[in-house]
C-alpha positions as CSV (number, residue, x, y, z in Angstrom):
1,X,0.0,0.1,0.5
2,X,1.1,3.5,-1.0
3,X,2.7,5.4,1.8
4,X,0.1,8.5,1.2
5,X,-3.2,5.7,1.7
6,X,-1.0,3.9,4.9
7,X,-1.2,7.7,6.4
8,X,-4.9,7.9,5.3
9,X,-5.9,4.3,7.0
10,X,-3.6,5.5,10.1
11,X,-5.7,9.6,10.5
12,X,-9.0,7.3,9.9
13,X,-8.2,5.1,12.3
14,X,-7.5,7.2,15.2
15,X,-10.4,9.5,14.4
16,X,-12.7,6.4,14.4
17,X,-11.1,4.9,18.1
18,X,-11.8,8.8,19.0
19,X,-15.3,8.5,18.0
20,X,-15.6,5.0,19.9
21,X,-14.7,6.8,23.2
22,X,-16.8,9.3,22.7
23,X,-19.9,7.0,22.2
24,X,-18.8,4.8,25.3
25,X,-18.6,8.0,27.4
26,X,-22.2,9.1,25.7
27,X,-23.6,6.1,27.4
28,X,-21.7,5.3,29.8
29,X,-22.5,9.1,31.8
30,X,-26.2,8.9,30.2
31,X,-26.5,11.7,29.0
32,X,-29.2,10.5,26.0
33,X,-29.1,13.6,23.9
34,X,-30.6,12.7,20.5
35,X,-27.4,13.5,18.8
36,X,-23.8,13.5,19.5
37,X,-20.7,15.4,18.2
38,X,-18.4,12.7,16.7
39,X,-15.0,13.6,14.9
40,X,-14.7,13.4,11.2
41,X,-13.3,10.6,10.3
42,X,-11.8,11.5,6.9
43,X,-8.3,11.3,6.0
44,X,-7.8,14.7,5.9
45,X,-5.0,14.9,8.3
46,X,-6.0,18.4,9.9
47,X,-9.1,17.7,10.1
48,X,-11.1,18.3,13.5
49,X,-14.5,19.0,12.3
50,X,-18.0,17.6,13.5
51,X,-20.7,16.1,12.7
52,X,-23.9,15.6,14.6
53,X,-25.3,11.9,14.3
54,X,-28.0,10.2,16.6
55,X,-26.5,7.0,18.2
56,X,-28.4,4.7,15.9
57,X,-26.6,6.4,12.9
58,X,-23.4,5.8,14.0
59,X,-23.9,2.5,15.1
60,X,-25.2,1.6,11.5
61,X,-21.8,2.8,10.4
62,X,-19.9,0.8,12.5
63,X,-22.5,-2.2,11.7
64,X,-18.7,-3.0,8.9
65,X,-15.1,-2.4,9.7
66,X,-14.4,-0.8,6.3
67,X,-17.3,1.7,6.5
68,X,-16.6,5.4,7.9
69,X,-18.6,8.7,8.1
70,X,-17.5,12.4,7.3
71,X,-18.6,15.7,6.4
72,X,-20.2,16.1,3.1
73,X,-16.7,16.8,0.3
74,X,-14.5,15.2,2.3
75,X,-14.6,11.5,0.5
76,X,-11.5,10.5,-1.5
77,X,-12.8,8.4,-4.3
78,X,-9.2,7.1,-4.4
79,X,-9.4,5.1,-1.4
80,X,-13.3,4.6,-1.0
81,X,-16.7,4.7,-2.7
82,X,-20.0,6.6,-1.1
83,X,-22.9,4.1,0.0
84,X,-25.2,6.9,1.2
85,X,-25.0,11.0,1.6
86,X,-27.3,13.3,3.5
87,X,-27.4,16.9,4.2
88,X,-25.3,16.4,7.8
89,X,-22.8,13.3,6.6
90,X,-21.4,11.0,3.9
91,X,-20.5,7.0,5.0
92,X,-18.1,5.6,2.6
93,X,-16.7,2.4,2.7
94,X,-13.0,1.0,1.8
95,X,-12.4,0.2,-1.8
96,X,-11.2,-3.5,-1.4
97,X,-7.8,-4.3,-1.3
98,X,-5.1,-2.4,1.1
99,X,-7.7,0.5,2.1
100,X,-10.1,-2.1,3.3
101,X,-7.9,-4.8,4.7
102,X,-6.1,-1.3,6.9
103,X,-9.9,-0.4,7.8
104,X,-10.7,-4.0,8.9
105,X,-7.4,-4.6,10.8
106,X,-7.2,-1.3,12.5
107,X,-11.0,-1.5,14.1
108,X,-11.2,-1.1,17.6
109,X,-14.5,-3.6,17.9
110,X,-12.7,-6.6,15.7
């Protein structure tokens, strides 16, 4: 896998790990807000923008280790394909091969 793809995958895995902790804290402390501010899981190294999702929306994305949630416009079609687009977020799936394998390997739920 190219170093750019590897760095992008590492960045996405880090953001996904942070979002897992956000969801865990939300559930542990029972704040029961309608939406939760998750971090965009895009490959941009400097991105720290937030996406408002319900816990159910986030769980739907996390049903597959190769899926990530991004802000609209943050997708990179050289390493992922768009599965769903809303006004608030985009769900992408890593392309087969290196990007998908890296995403599955780095999945904190695996």
